[in-house]
């Protein structure tokens, strides 16, 4: 245990005896140089793209731990800056090509079917009946049950991708992500997805097919098995074209007709039993790889609130190396995604450490692994809490890929509409001279697609911050997505605006400070979909 000098203890007593200052009063200077240096190191070729479970990621993790220690933060895990996360990586066995047989007709992987590896069952052959279930959605709150009147026990559920046109985007994104859970609750043993025309318009079948060839990852649970939320769903695949037609054979329905119906606003194709039997055969090779989350804590100063924790997080991993790249550059450096988020995290941690005024609540800082593999490091942290006895996580701020190529005038806080974190973020942003803008991409459902969502699923209110679309923002964001997102070009040669990077860190410090010093912990709003779904018994606030 670290000892404190008498002078520090006396100073702390004065802090506790005086009113707690506002974020504006305690905000230290945050400059661009340290942010630039951190991004430069993390995006260097030396780290080989920081893929989770590799040496390059471990170097990055050691760097973050050293920075936490230098700032005088505390270890939340006794005698360690790390929370070990063992990853299970499954790859399709090239010697045994996977396939799906529908009514006795075999379809090889990569034709009109896409099957990925499955770590929980390396050698798999399963055959059963199938049932079309429309979109395959279920929600008591929304009065939706696409499984009503259908017998799925021991069968494959066959569902359209996504959610009905016109459904609120975040609700639709959540329910679409929960399809496996809905299928499991209905008694199904597998889920086969048919992409809608809209889905294929955004993601061509060739890309879907290629993604299925990539390794799949999970983390090893206490039972020694790769963790999945729906262990009863053993068989999954996506089908189109002739394979989808084969599933529908004899039903009186066609793929074209169902897709056409799905394009109409509010349309909900109804389910029905399918005639052909379906068989999935695949062999996976499973290996384990050690990785880690990097964690530190700044204890709160208020004895009545220090057991409450605010989590400030960013993912440390990226995509690694392009093994089959033809050019000289083979490293996915991930400067913007997400060295920029990690550098912001470090800048905010430094600001807290040097402010001279500890926050009322404790701050947990986390650089998490394997976001690119399915939000795995954050899921592990959410499912395996590290807080001491009596500690309670009350709010999350996530930093993922801010676009720092322009002088932004607004920020977007995904999740602000769902809880009292929204007014907190607006107040903090306004104090920094910028505005808080609504979600400019509602159809993307971004609130459900980054690390903070693993904590939302545990009932904790959360924000996911992004530089805004005002002025040159939209053009800069869309250019990055089109040209540099998950590309080799995401590196230090991008036209970073370093003053904007420092401003983004100042905004995040102000937001985290406001959350930590507010008299009341964040609350979900009454009637909010996510609060009702994941924290039904928690106290709620009235939305202004």
Short mmCIF file of C-alpha atoms in Angstrom, two decimals:
data_model
loop_
_atom_site.label_atom_id
_atom_site.label_comp_id
_atom_site.label_asym_id
_atom_site.label_seq_id
_atom_site.Cartn_x
_atom_site.Cartn_y
_atom_site.Cartn_z
CA UNK A 1 0.00 0.00 0.00
CA UNK A 2 1.34 3.42 -0.94
CA UNK A 3 1.97 5.78 1.97
CA UNK A 4 0.95 9.45 1.88
CA UNK A 5 2.84 12.32 3.45
CA UNK A 6 1.36 14.30 6.35
CA UNK A 7 1.20 17.32 4.08
CA UNK A 8 -0.91 15.39 1.57
CA UNK A 9 -3.23 14.13 4.32
CA UNK A 10 -3.65 17.66 5.66
CA UNK A 11 -4.39 18.97 2.18
CA UNK A 12 -6.91 16.19 1.66
CA UNK A 13 -8.64 17.19 4.87
CA UNK A 14 -9.01 20.72 3.55
CA UNK A 15 -10.46 19.36 0.32
CA UNK A 16 -13.05 17.31 2.16
CA UNK A 17 -13.98 20.24 4.36
CA UNK A 18 -14.66 22.67 1.50
CA UNK A 19 -17.33 22.73 -1.23
CA UNK A 20 -16.52 20.67 -4.28
CA UNK A 21 -15.41 22.80 -7.22
CA UNK A 22 -16.96 22.78 -10.68
CA UNK A 23 -15.20 21.24 -13.65
CA UNK A 24 -14.38 24.71 -14.96
CA UNK A 25 -12.63 25.60 -11.70
CA UNK A 26 -10.53 22.43 -11.62
CA UNK A 27 -9.81 21.95 -15.33
CA UNK A 28 -6.03 21.82 -15.87
CA UNK A 29 -4.39 22.75 -19.12
CA UNK A 30 -4.54 19.96 -21.69
CA UNK A 31 -2.15 20.41 -24.59
CA UNK A 32 -1.71 18.58 -27.86
CA UNK A 33 1.91 17.44 -27.55
CA UNK A 34 1.31 14.50 -25.21
CA UNK A 35 -1.70 13.35 -27.27
CA UNK A 36 0.36 13.46 -30.45
CA UNK A 37 3.16 11.52 -28.79
CA UNK A 38 0.81 8.83 -27.47
CA UNK A 39 -0.88 8.33 -30.84
CA UNK A 40 2.51 8.30 -32.53
CA UNK A 41 3.77 5.50 -30.31
CA UNK A 42 0.60 3.39 -30.38
CA UNK A 43 0.28 3.71 -34.18
CA UNK A 44 3.93 2.89 -34.86
CA UNK A 45 4.82 -0.12 -37.05
CA UNK A 46 6.68 -1.54 -34.05
CA UNK A 47 3.32 -2.53 -32.51
CA UNK A 48 2.27 -4.45 -35.63
CA UNK A 49 -1.33 -3.25 -35.52
CA UNK A 50 -2.05 -4.08 -31.85
CA UNK A 51 -4.14 -7.16 -32.63
CA UNK A 52 -5.50 -8.66 -29.40
CA UNK A 53 -3.48 -11.66 -28.27
CA UNK A 54 -0.27 -10.60 -30.06
CA UNK A 55 3.08 -9.20 -28.98
CA UNK A 56 2.22 -5.82 -30.46
CA UNK A 57 -0.88 -5.53 -28.28
CA UNK A 58 1.13 -6.55 -25.22
CA UNK A 59 3.65 -3.77 -25.89
CA UNK A 60 0.80 -1.29 -26.09
CA UNK A 61 -0.70 -2.63 -22.85
CA UNK A 62 2.63 -2.27 -21.06
CA UNK A 63 2.89 1.31 -22.31
CA UNK A 64 -0.55 2.18 -20.91
CA UNK A 65 0.24 0.56 -17.57
CA UNK A 66 3.48 2.57 -17.34
CA UNK A 67 1.58 5.78 -18.07
CA UNK A 68 -1.02 4.97 -15.40
CA UNK A 69 1.73 4.32 -12.88
CA UNK A 70 3.57 7.53 -13.77
CA UNK A 71 0.37 9.50 -13.15
CA UNK A 72 0.13 8.12 -9.62
CA UNK A 73 -3.09 6.19 -10.25
CA UNK A 74 -3.92 3.12 -8.18
CA UNK A 75 -4.12 -0.52 -9.19
CA UNK A 76 -7.71 -1.72 -8.93
CA UNK A 77 -6.58 -5.36 -9.13
CA UNK A 78 -4.16 -6.16 -6.27
CA UNK A 79 -0.52 -5.94 -7.42
CA UNK A 80 -1.38 -5.67 -11.09
CA UNK A 81 -2.42 -3.16 -13.74
CA UNK A 82 -3.92 -5.97 -15.80
CA UNK A 83 -7.10 -8.00 -15.91
CA UNK A 84 -6.16 -11.19 -17.80
CA UNK A 85 -8.51 -12.10 -20.66
CA UNK A 86 -7.89 -15.43 -22.38
CA UNK A 87 -9.23 -15.41 -25.92
CA UNK A 88 -10.45 -18.45 -27.83
CA UNK A 89 -9.83 -18.02 -31.56
CA UNK A 90 -11.66 -20.41 -33.90
CA UNK A 91 -10.75 -20.89 -37.58
CA UNK A 92 -12.45 -23.01 -40.20
CA UNK A 93 -10.48 -26.16 -41.00
CA UNK A 94 -9.35 -25.76 -44.62
CA UNK A 95 -9.04 -29.53 -44.92
CA UNK A 96 -12.77 -30.00 -44.28
CA UNK A 97 -14.88 -27.45 -46.16
CA UNK A 98 -18.10 -26.52 -44.31
CA UNK A 99 -21.44 -26.90 -46.03
CA UNK A 100 -25.20 -26.71 -45.60
CA UNK A 101 -27.52 -29.31 -47.08
CA UNK A 102 -31.11 -28.19 -47.66
CA UNK A 103 -33.59 -30.89 -48.62
CA UNK A 104 -30.66 -33.08 -49.62
CA UNK A 105 -29.04 -30.41 -51.84
CA UNK A 106 -25.55 -29.48 -50.70
CA UNK A 107 -24.32 -25.89 -50.77
CA UNK A 108 -20.60 -25.27 -50.24
CA UNK A 109 -19.40 -22.39 -48.11
CA UNK A 110 -18.76 -19.28 -50.17
CA UNK A 111 -21.47 -19.92 -52.76
CA UNK A 112 -24.93 -18.89 -51.59
CA UNK A 113 -24.13 -19.66 -47.96
CA UNK A 114 -21.72 -18.11 -45.45
CA UNK A 115 -20.68 -20.17 -42.39
CA UNK A 116 -18.11 -19.09 -39.84
CA UNK A 117 -16.05 -21.08 -37.34
CA UNK A 118 -17.58 -22.18 -34.02
CA UNK A 119 -15.31 -22.51 -31.01
CA UNK A 120 -17.66 -24.33 -28.64
CA UNK A 121 -18.15 -27.31 -30.94
CA UNK A 122 -15.07 -27.87 -33.16
CA UNK A 123 -16.49 -30.89 -35.03
CA UNK A 124 -20.13 -30.39 -35.87
CA UNK A 125 -22.83 -32.16 -37.84
CA UNK A 126 -26.41 -31.27 -37.00
CA UNK A 127 -29.61 -31.87 -38.95
CA UNK A 128 -33.17 -30.82 -38.13
CA UNK A 129 -36.28 -29.05 -39.44
CA UNK A 130 -36.48 -25.28 -39.89
CA UNK A 131 -39.09 -22.57 -39.36
CA UNK A 132 -39.26 -19.15 -40.99
CA UNK A 133 -39.78 -16.56 -38.23
CA UNK A 134 -40.02 -13.26 -40.12
CA UNK A 135 -37.51 -10.87 -38.56
CA UNK A 136 -37.14 -13.14 -35.52
CA UNK A 137 -37.74 -10.35 -33.00
CA UNK A 138 -39.21 -10.63 -29.51
CA UNK A 139 -39.95 -7.85 -27.03
CA UNK A 140 -42.68 -7.77 -24.40
CA UNK A 141 -42.26 -4.01 -24.03
CA UNK A 142 -42.69 -3.36 -27.75
CA UNK A 143 -45.44 -6.00 -28.00
CA UNK A 144 -43.47 -7.90 -30.64
CA UNK A 145 -43.25 -11.69 -30.82
CA UNK A 146 -42.36 -13.10 -34.21
CA UNK A 147 -42.36 -16.59 -32.65
CA UNK A 148 -46.00 -16.53 -31.58
CA UNK A 149 -47.81 -19.69 -32.66
CA UNK A 150 -44.66 -21.33 -34.07
CA UNK A 151 -43.01 -24.54 -32.83
CA UNK A 152 -39.24 -24.02 -32.75
CA UNK A 153 -38.28 -26.73 -30.29
CA UNK A 154 -35.11 -28.41 -31.53
CA UNK A 155 -35.28 -26.62 -34.92
CA UNK A 156 -33.48 -23.96 -36.91
CA UNK A 157 -35.00 -20.48 -36.86
CA UNK A 158 -34.75 -18.80 -40.27
CA UNK A 159 -34.96 -15.00 -39.96
CA UNK A 160 -34.60 -11.92 -42.11
CA UNK A 161 -31.69 -9.65 -41.21
CA UNK A 162 -32.22 -6.40 -39.32
CA UNK A 163 -35.54 -4.98 -38.19
CA UNK A 164 -38.70 -3.69 -39.91
CA UNK A 165 -38.37 -0.47 -41.88
CA UNK A 166 -39.59 2.44 -39.79
CA UNK A 167 -38.81 0.95 -36.37
CA UNK A 168 -36.88 3.41 -34.15
CA UNK A 169 -33.26 2.82 -35.08
CA UNK A 170 -31.74 2.12 -31.67
CA UNK A 171 -34.59 -0.19 -30.65
CA UNK A 172 -34.34 -1.97 -33.98
CA UNK A 173 -30.56 -2.32 -33.65
CA UNK A 174 -30.91 -3.75 -30.15
CA UNK A 175 -33.65 -6.23 -31.06
CA UNK A 176 -31.72 -7.30 -34.17
CA UNK A 177 -28.65 -7.96 -32.03
CA UNK A 178 -30.78 -10.08 -29.68
CA UNK A 179 -32.10 -12.47 -32.34
CA UNK A 180 -30.04 -15.40 -31.10
CA UNK A 181 -31.41 -14.87 -27.60
CA UNK A 182 -34.98 -14.71 -28.91
CA UNK A 183 -34.41 -17.91 -30.91
CA UNK A 184 -32.92 -19.67 -27.89
CA UNK A 185 -35.85 -18.65 -25.69
CA UNK A 186 -38.21 -20.08 -28.32
CA UNK A 187 -36.42 -23.44 -28.15
CA UNK A 188 -34.41 -23.23 -31.39
CA UNK A 189 -30.98 -24.86 -31.75
CA UNK A 190 -29.76 -22.69 -34.61
CA UNK A 191 -30.31 -19.42 -36.45
CA UNK A 192 -30.06 -19.00 -40.21
CA UNK A 193 -30.25 -15.44 -41.50
CA UNK A 194 -31.50 -14.29 -44.91
CA UNK A 195 -30.19 -10.79 -45.76
CA UNK A 196 -32.82 -8.29 -46.88
CA UNK A 197 -32.42 -6.23 -50.03
CA UNK A 198 -31.58 -3.19 -47.90
CA UNK A 199 -28.88 -5.10 -46.04
CA UNK A 200 -27.30 -6.29 -49.29
CA UNK A 201 -27.40 -2.71 -50.55
CA UNK A 202 -25.17 -1.70 -47.65
CA UNK A 203 -23.08 -4.86 -47.44
CA UNK A 204 -22.56 -6.81 -50.68
CA UNK A 205 -22.82 -10.59 -50.48
CA UNK A 206 -19.16 -10.93 -51.47
CA UNK A 207 -18.15 -9.06 -48.32
CA UNK A 208 -20.49 -11.16 -46.13
CA UNK A 209 -19.04 -14.33 -47.66
CA UNK A 210 -15.46 -13.16 -47.11
CA UNK A 211 -16.09 -12.16 -43.49
CA UNK A 212 -17.32 -15.66 -42.72
CA UNK A 213 -13.86 -16.98 -43.59
CA UNK A 214 -12.23 -14.86 -40.90
CA UNK A 215 -11.48 -16.29 -37.44
CA UNK A 216 -14.11 -15.83 -34.75
CA UNK A 217 -13.19 -15.04 -31.18
CA UNK A 218 -14.61 -15.25 -27.69
CA UNK A 219 -13.21 -15.26 -24.18
CA UNK A 220 -12.74 -18.33 -22.02
CA UNK A 221 -15.33 -18.50 -19.25
CA UNK A 222 -14.85 -20.11 -15.86
CA UNK A 223 -16.14 -23.43 -17.17
CA UNK A 224 -13.25 -23.52 -19.64
CA UNK A 225 -15.55 -23.01 -22.65
CA UNK A 226 -15.61 -20.05 -25.03
CA UNK A 227 -18.25 -17.68 -23.69
CA UNK A 228 -21.43 -17.13 -25.69
CA UNK A 229 -24.64 -15.50 -24.51
CA UNK A 230 -26.74 -18.17 -26.23
CA UNK A 231 -25.13 -21.59 -25.74
CA UNK A 232 -28.21 -23.44 -27.04
CA UNK A 233 -27.80 -21.82 -30.48
CA UNK A 234 -25.27 -24.24 -31.95
CA UNK A 235 -25.69 -23.66 -35.67
CA UNK A 236 -25.55 -20.27 -37.39
CA UNK A 237 -25.23 -19.25 -41.03
CA UNK A 238 -26.36 -16.71 -43.60
CA UNK A 239 -27.95 -17.76 -46.89
CA UNK A 240 -29.08 -16.04 -50.09
CA UNK A 241 -29.96 -16.82 -53.67
CA UNK A 242 -30.49 -20.48 -54.52
CA UNK A 243 -29.91 -21.59 -50.92
CA UNK A 244 -32.65 -19.30 -49.62
CA UNK A 245 -34.96 -20.47 -52.41
CA UNK A 246 -34.25 -24.08 -51.39
CA UNK A 247 -35.30 -23.29 -47.82
CA UNK A 248 -38.59 -21.86 -49.05
CA UNK A 249 -39.31 -24.68 -51.52
CA UNK A 250 -42.87 -25.97 -51.24
CA UNK A 251 -44.01 -23.12 -48.97
CA UNK A 252 -45.76 -21.10 -51.65
CA UNK A 253 -43.48 -18.18 -50.78
CA UNK A 254 -40.53 -16.88 -52.78
CA UNK A 255 -37.38 -15.10 -51.65
CA UNK A 256 -38.15 -12.20 -53.98
CA UNK A 257 -41.66 -11.77 -52.58
CA UNK A 258 -40.51 -11.87 -48.96
CA UNK A 259 -37.74 -9.37 -49.64
CA UNK A 260 -40.14 -7.06 -51.45
CA UNK A 261 -42.55 -7.18 -48.52
CA UNK A 262 -39.72 -6.44 -46.07
CA UNK A 263 -38.86 -3.21 -47.91
CA UNK A 264 -42.26 -1.68 -47.12
CA UNK A 265 -42.35 0.55 -44.04
CA UNK A 266 -43.70 -1.30 -41.03
CA UNK A 267 -44.08 -4.59 -42.91
CA UNK A 268 -43.66 -7.72 -40.79
CA UNK A 269 -43.53 -10.97 -42.80
CA UNK A 270 -45.23 -13.71 -40.78
CA UNK A 271 -43.64 -17.02 -39.91
CA UNK A 272 -44.39 -20.51 -41.14
CA UNK A 273 -42.90 -24.01 -40.99
CA UNK A 274 -40.44 -24.95 -43.75
CA UNK A 275 -40.54 -28.32 -45.49
CA UNK A 276 -36.89 -29.20 -46.20
CA UNK A 277 -34.59 -30.53 -43.49
CA UNK A 278 -31.39 -28.57 -42.94
CA UNK A 279 -27.96 -30.01 -42.15
CA UNK A 280 -24.85 -28.06 -41.16
CA UNK A 281 -21.40 -29.66 -41.32
CA UNK A 282 -18.27 -27.80 -40.25
CA UNK A 283 -14.94 -28.34 -38.54
CA UNK A 284 -13.17 -25.60 -36.62
CA UNK A 285 -9.67 -25.37 -35.21
CA UNK A 286 -9.61 -23.60 -31.84
CA UNK A 287 -6.57 -21.97 -30.25
CA UNK A 288 -6.21 -19.77 -27.18
CA UNK A 289 -4.36 -16.48 -26.92
CA UNK A 290 -3.68 -14.55 -23.71
CA UNK A 291 -4.60 -10.87 -23.64
CA UNK A 292 -5.49 -8.30 -21.01
CA UNK A 293 -7.45 -5.20 -20.09
CA UNK A 294 -5.37 -2.42 -18.55
CA UNK A 295 -7.07 -0.87 -15.51
CA UNK A 296 -6.37 1.92 -13.03
CA UNK A 297 -8.41 3.88 -10.51
CA UNK A 298 -8.41 7.36 -9.05
CA UNK A 299 -10.15 7.10 -5.65
CA UNK A 300 -12.95 9.56 -5.01
CA UNK A 301 -12.62 12.24 -2.34
CA UNK A 302 -16.15 12.20 -0.92
CA UNK A 303 -16.58 9.45 1.71
CA UNK A 304 -20.30 9.28 0.92
CA UNK A 305 -19.77 8.82 -2.83
CA UNK A 306 -16.32 7.26 -3.32
CA UNK A 307 -17.83 3.77 -3.48
CA UNK A 308 -19.54 4.87 -6.72
CA UNK A 309 -17.39 4.61 -9.84
CA UNK A 310 -17.45 6.34 -13.21
CA UNK A 311 -15.83 4.27 -15.97
CA UNK A 312 -13.84 6.09 -18.65
CA UNK A 313 -12.81 3.61 -21.33
CA UNK A 314 -11.36 3.12 -24.80
CA UNK A 315 -10.30 0.06 -26.76
CA UNK A 316 -6.58 -0.50 -27.24
CA UNK A 317 -6.62 -3.15 -29.97
CA UNK A 318 -6.75 -2.83 -33.74
CA UNK A 319 -6.57 -5.18 -36.73
CA UNK A 320 -2.93 -6.33 -36.72
CA UNK A 321 -1.13 -7.22 -39.95
CA UNK A 322 -2.31 -7.75 -43.53
CA UNK A 323 -0.74 -11.14 -44.08
CA UNK A 324 -1.53 -11.31 -47.81
CA UNK A 325 -0.89 -7.67 -48.61
CA UNK A 326 0.77 -7.03 -51.95
CA UNK A 327 2.33 -3.67 -51.13
CA UNK A 328 5.18 -2.81 -48.76
CA UNK A 329 2.80 -1.53 -46.03
CA UNK A 330 1.25 -4.46 -44.17
CA UNK A 331 0.44 -2.85 -40.79
CA UNK A 332 -3.03 -1.69 -39.77
CA UNK A 333 -1.71 1.05 -37.50
CA UNK A 334 -5.11 2.22 -36.22
CA UNK A 335 -4.09 5.81 -35.50
CA UNK A 336 -7.67 7.11 -35.42
CA UNK A 337 -9.20 3.72 -34.51
CA UNK A 338 -8.43 3.75 -31.70
CA UNK A 339 -5.07 5.21 -30.74
CA UNK A 340 -6.90 8.55 -30.71
CA UNK A 341 -9.39 7.29 -28.12
CA UNK A 342 -6.64 5.83 -25.94
CA UNK A 343 -4.61 9.06 -26.17
CA UNK A 344 -7.72 10.98 -25.09
CA UNK A 345 -8.16 8.56 -22.17
CA UNK A 346 -4.56 9.18 -21.07
CA UNK A 347 -4.95 12.95 -21.41
CA UNK A 348 -8.09 12.91 -19.25
CA UNK A 349 -6.40 10.66 -16.68
CA UNK A 350 -3.49 13.08 -16.53
CA UNK A 351 -5.88 16.02 -16.14
CA UNK A 352 -7.58 14.34 -13.19
CA UNK A 353 -4.25 13.43 -11.60
CA UNK A 354 -2.88 16.97 -11.95
CA UNK A 355 -6.05 18.92 -11.19
CA UNK A 356 -5.28 19.21 -7.49
CA UNK A 357 -8.91 18.39 -6.71
CA UNK A 358 -9.92 14.77 -6.65
CA UNK A 359 -13.44 14.05 -7.94
CA UNK A 360 -16.16 13.11 -5.46
CA UNK A 361 -16.73 9.72 -7.07
CA UNK A 362 -13.97 7.33 -7.99
CA UNK A 363 -12.84 7.11 -11.62
CA UNK A 364 -12.03 3.74 -13.20
CA UNK A 365 -9.86 4.01 -16.31
CA UNK A 366 -9.86 1.05 -18.71
CA UNK A 367 -7.98 0.33 -21.93
CA UNK A 368 -9.75 -2.80 -23.14
CA UNK A 369 -8.81 -5.58 -25.50
CA UNK A 370 -10.54 -7.29 -28.44
CA UNK A 371 -13.12 -4.67 -29.36
CA UNK A 372 -12.49 -5.46 -32.99
CA UNK A 373 -13.34 -9.12 -32.29
CA UNK A 374 -16.81 -8.37 -30.93
CA UNK A 375 -16.50 -6.06 -27.87
CA UNK A 376 -14.88 -8.93 -25.99
CA UNK A 377 -12.60 -7.14 -23.52
CA UNK A 378 -15.39 -4.83 -22.40
CA UNK A 379 -17.78 -7.77 -22.14
CA UNK A 380 -15.28 -9.61 -19.97
CA UNK A 381 -14.87 -6.58 -17.70
CA UNK A 382 -18.65 -6.13 -17.50
CA UNK A 383 -19.18 -9.80 -16.65
CA UNK A 384 -16.19 -9.98 -14.26
CA UNK A 385 -16.28 -6.77 -12.18
CA UNK A 386 -13.10 -5.61 -10.48
CA UNK A 387 -14.56 -3.10 -8.04
CA UNK A 388 -13.99 -3.67 -4.33
CA UNK A 389 -16.75 -4.92 -2.06
CA UNK A 390 -19.48 -2.31 -1.91
CA UNK A 391 -18.29 -0.60 -5.09
CA UNK A 392 -20.90 0.27 -7.70
CA UNK A 393 -20.45 1.33 -11.31
CA UNK A 394 -22.84 4.23 -11.98
CA UNK A 395 -21.93 5.54 -15.44
CA UNK A 396 -19.73 4.91 -18.47
CA UNK A 397 -18.05 7.25 -20.96
CA UNK A 398 -16.62 5.49 -24.01
CA UNK A 399 -13.99 6.95 -26.36
CA UNK A 400 -13.97 5.20 -29.72
CA UNK A 401 -12.53 6.67 -32.91
CA UNK A 402 -13.09 10.41 -32.63
CA UNK A 403 -12.36 11.94 -36.04
CA UNK A 404 -9.63 14.49 -35.25
CA UNK A 405 -8.94 15.97 -38.67
CA UNK A 406 -10.92 19.22 -38.24
CA UNK A 407 -11.78 21.87 -35.68
CA UNK A 408 -15.10 20.55 -34.42
CA UNK A 409 -17.79 22.86 -33.03
CA UNK A 410 -20.08 20.20 -31.57
CA UNK A 411 -19.95 16.71 -30.12
CA UNK A 412 -22.38 13.82 -30.37
CA UNK A 413 -23.10 11.84 -27.22
CA UNK A 414 -24.78 8.62 -28.31
CA UNK A 415 -26.98 7.57 -25.41
CA UNK A 416 -27.65 11.10 -24.18
CA UNK A 417 -31.39 10.71 -24.80
CA UNK A 418 -31.67 7.68 -22.54
CA UNK A 419 -30.47 8.88 -19.14
CA UNK A 420 -29.51 11.87 -17.01
CA UNK A 421 -26.03 11.61 -18.53
CA UNK A 422 -27.46 13.68 -21.39
CA UNK A 423 -27.90 16.96 -19.47
CA UNK A 424 -24.55 16.38 -17.77
CA UNK A 425 -22.82 16.05 -21.14
CA UNK A 426 -24.63 19.11 -22.50
CA UNK A 427 -23.62 21.22 -19.53
CA UNK A 428 -19.99 20.15 -19.76
CA UNK A 429 -19.84 20.70 -23.51
CA UNK A 430 -21.40 24.15 -23.20
CA UNK A 431 -18.78 25.09 -20.61
CA UNK A 432 -16.14 24.30 -23.25
CA UNK A 433 -17.84 26.53 -25.80
CA UNK A 434 -19.30 23.76 -27.97
CA UNK A 435 -22.76 22.34 -28.46
CA UNK A 436 -24.21 18.86 -27.99
CA UNK A 437 -25.85 17.65 -31.19
CA UNK A 438 -28.40 14.87 -31.74
CA UNK A 439 -27.46 11.60 -33.43
CA UNK A 440 -26.81 12.44 -37.11
CA UNK A 441 -26.79 8.77 -38.15
CA UNK A 442 -29.86 7.24 -36.47
CA UNK A 443 -30.12 4.46 -39.05
CA UNK A 444 -26.70 3.13 -38.02
CA UNK A 445 -27.71 2.35 -34.41
CA UNK A 446 -24.25 3.38 -33.19
CA UNK A 447 -25.31 3.37 -29.53
CA UNK A 448 -25.39 -0.43 -29.64
CA UNK A 449 -22.11 -0.94 -31.52
CA UNK A 450 -19.22 -0.03 -29.23
CA UNK A 451 -17.72 -1.13 -25.91
CA UNK A 452 -19.97 0.90 -23.63
CA UNK A 453 -22.93 -1.23 -24.74
CA UNK A 454 -21.62 -4.22 -22.80
CA UNK A 455 -22.22 -2.16 -19.66
CA UNK A 456 -25.62 -0.95 -20.85
CA UNK A 457 -26.51 -4.65 -21.07
CA UNK A 458 -25.64 -4.85 -17.37
CA UNK A 459 -27.97 -1.93 -16.60
CA UNK A 460 -25.43 0.92 -16.41
CA UNK A 461 -26.19 4.26 -18.18
CA UNK A 462 -23.54 5.14 -20.76
CA UNK A 463 -22.37 7.68 -23.32
CA UNK A 464 -20.34 7.15 -26.48
CA UNK A 465 -18.72 10.42 -27.58
CA UNK A 466 -17.82 11.48 -31.11
CA UNK A 467 -16.73 14.71 -32.74
CA UNK A 468 -19.72 16.40 -34.35
CA UNK A 469 -21.02 17.02 -37.85
CA UNK A 470 -21.31 20.83 -37.69
CA UNK A 471 -19.21 22.80 -40.17
CA UNK A 472 -16.74 20.45 -41.89
CA UNK A 473 -17.60 17.57 -39.56
CA UNK A 474 -19.88 15.48 -41.76
CA UNK A 475 -17.55 15.68 -44.74
CA UNK A 476 -14.52 14.74 -42.59
CA UNK A 477 -16.36 11.83 -40.97
CA UNK A 478 -17.69 10.43 -44.23
CA UNK A 479 -14.30 10.81 -45.90
CA UNK A 480 -12.59 8.86 -43.13
CA UNK A 481 -15.18 6.08 -43.25
CA UNK A 482 -14.92 5.78 -47.01
CA UNK A 483 -11.14 6.09 -47.34
CA UNK A 484 -9.38 5.16 -44.10
CA UNK A 485 -11.64 3.19 -41.72
CA UNK A 486 -10.12 -0.26 -41.16
CA UNK A 487 -7.59 0.48 -43.90
CA UNK A 488 -3.80 0.55 -43.95
CA UNK A 489 -4.03 4.33 -44.42
CA UNK A 490 -5.28 4.87 -40.84
CA UNK A 491 -1.88 6.06 -39.66
CA UNK A 492 0.00 9.15 -38.54
CA UNK A 493 0.10 10.55 -42.08
CA UNK A 494 -3.59 11.47 -41.74
CA UNK A 495 -4.15 15.25 -41.48
CA UNK A 496 -4.60 15.36 -37.70
CA UNK A 497 -5.72 18.66 -36.20
CA UNK A 498 -3.84 18.48 -32.93
CA UNK A 499 -5.60 21.48 -31.40
CA UNK A 500 -8.90 19.66 -32.00
CA UNK A 501 -7.45 16.57 -30.31
CA UNK A 502 -6.65 18.62 -27.21
CA UNK A 503 -10.12 20.21 -27.27
CA UNK A 504 -11.76 16.78 -27.49
CA UNK A 505 -9.80 15.69 -24.41
CA UNK A 506 -10.86 18.84 -22.53
CA UNK A 507 -14.51 18.17 -23.33
CA UNK A 508 -14.24 14.60 -22.10
CA UNK A 509 -12.50 15.69 -18.92
CA UNK A 510 -15.33 18.15 -18.27
CA UNK A 511 -17.99 15.49 -18.85
CA UNK A 512 -16.28 12.90 -16.65
CA UNK A 513 -15.74 15.51 -13.92
CA UNK A 514 -19.40 16.55 -13.98
CA UNK A 515 -20.56 12.93 -13.72
CA UNK A 516 -18.16 12.30 -10.85
CA UNK A 517 -19.15 15.42 -8.90
CA UNK A 518 -22.94 15.45 -9.42
CA UNK A 519 -24.83 14.94 -6.14
CA UNK A 520 -26.94 12.16 -7.68
CA UNK A 521 -25.70 9.19 -9.67
CA UNK A 522 -26.88 8.92 -13.30
CA UNK A 523 -30.34 7.42 -13.81
CA UNK A 524 -32.20 5.98 -16.75
CA UNK A 525 -35.26 7.92 -17.83
CA UNK A 526 -38.70 6.56 -17.03
CA UNK A 527 -40.06 4.64 -19.98
CA UNK A 528 -36.72 4.46 -21.79
CA UNK A 529 -36.35 1.27 -23.80
CA UNK A 530 -32.84 0.43 -22.58
CA UNK A 531 -33.52 1.29 -18.96
CA UNK A 532 -36.66 -0.86 -19.04
CA UNK A 533 -34.85 -3.72 -20.78
CA UNK A 534 -31.71 -3.86 -18.64
CA UNK A 535 -32.46 -2.07 -15.36
CA UNK A 536 -36.20 -2.47 -14.81
CA UNK A 537 -35.97 -2.19 -11.02
CA UNK A 538 -33.47 0.69 -10.84
CA UNK A 539 -34.65 4.18 -9.78
CA UNK A 540 -35.63 6.26 -12.82
CA UNK A 541 -35.67 9.97 -13.61
CA UNK A 542 -38.29 11.98 -15.45
CA UNK A 543 -37.07 13.12 -18.85
CA UNK A 544 -37.08 16.93 -19.14
#
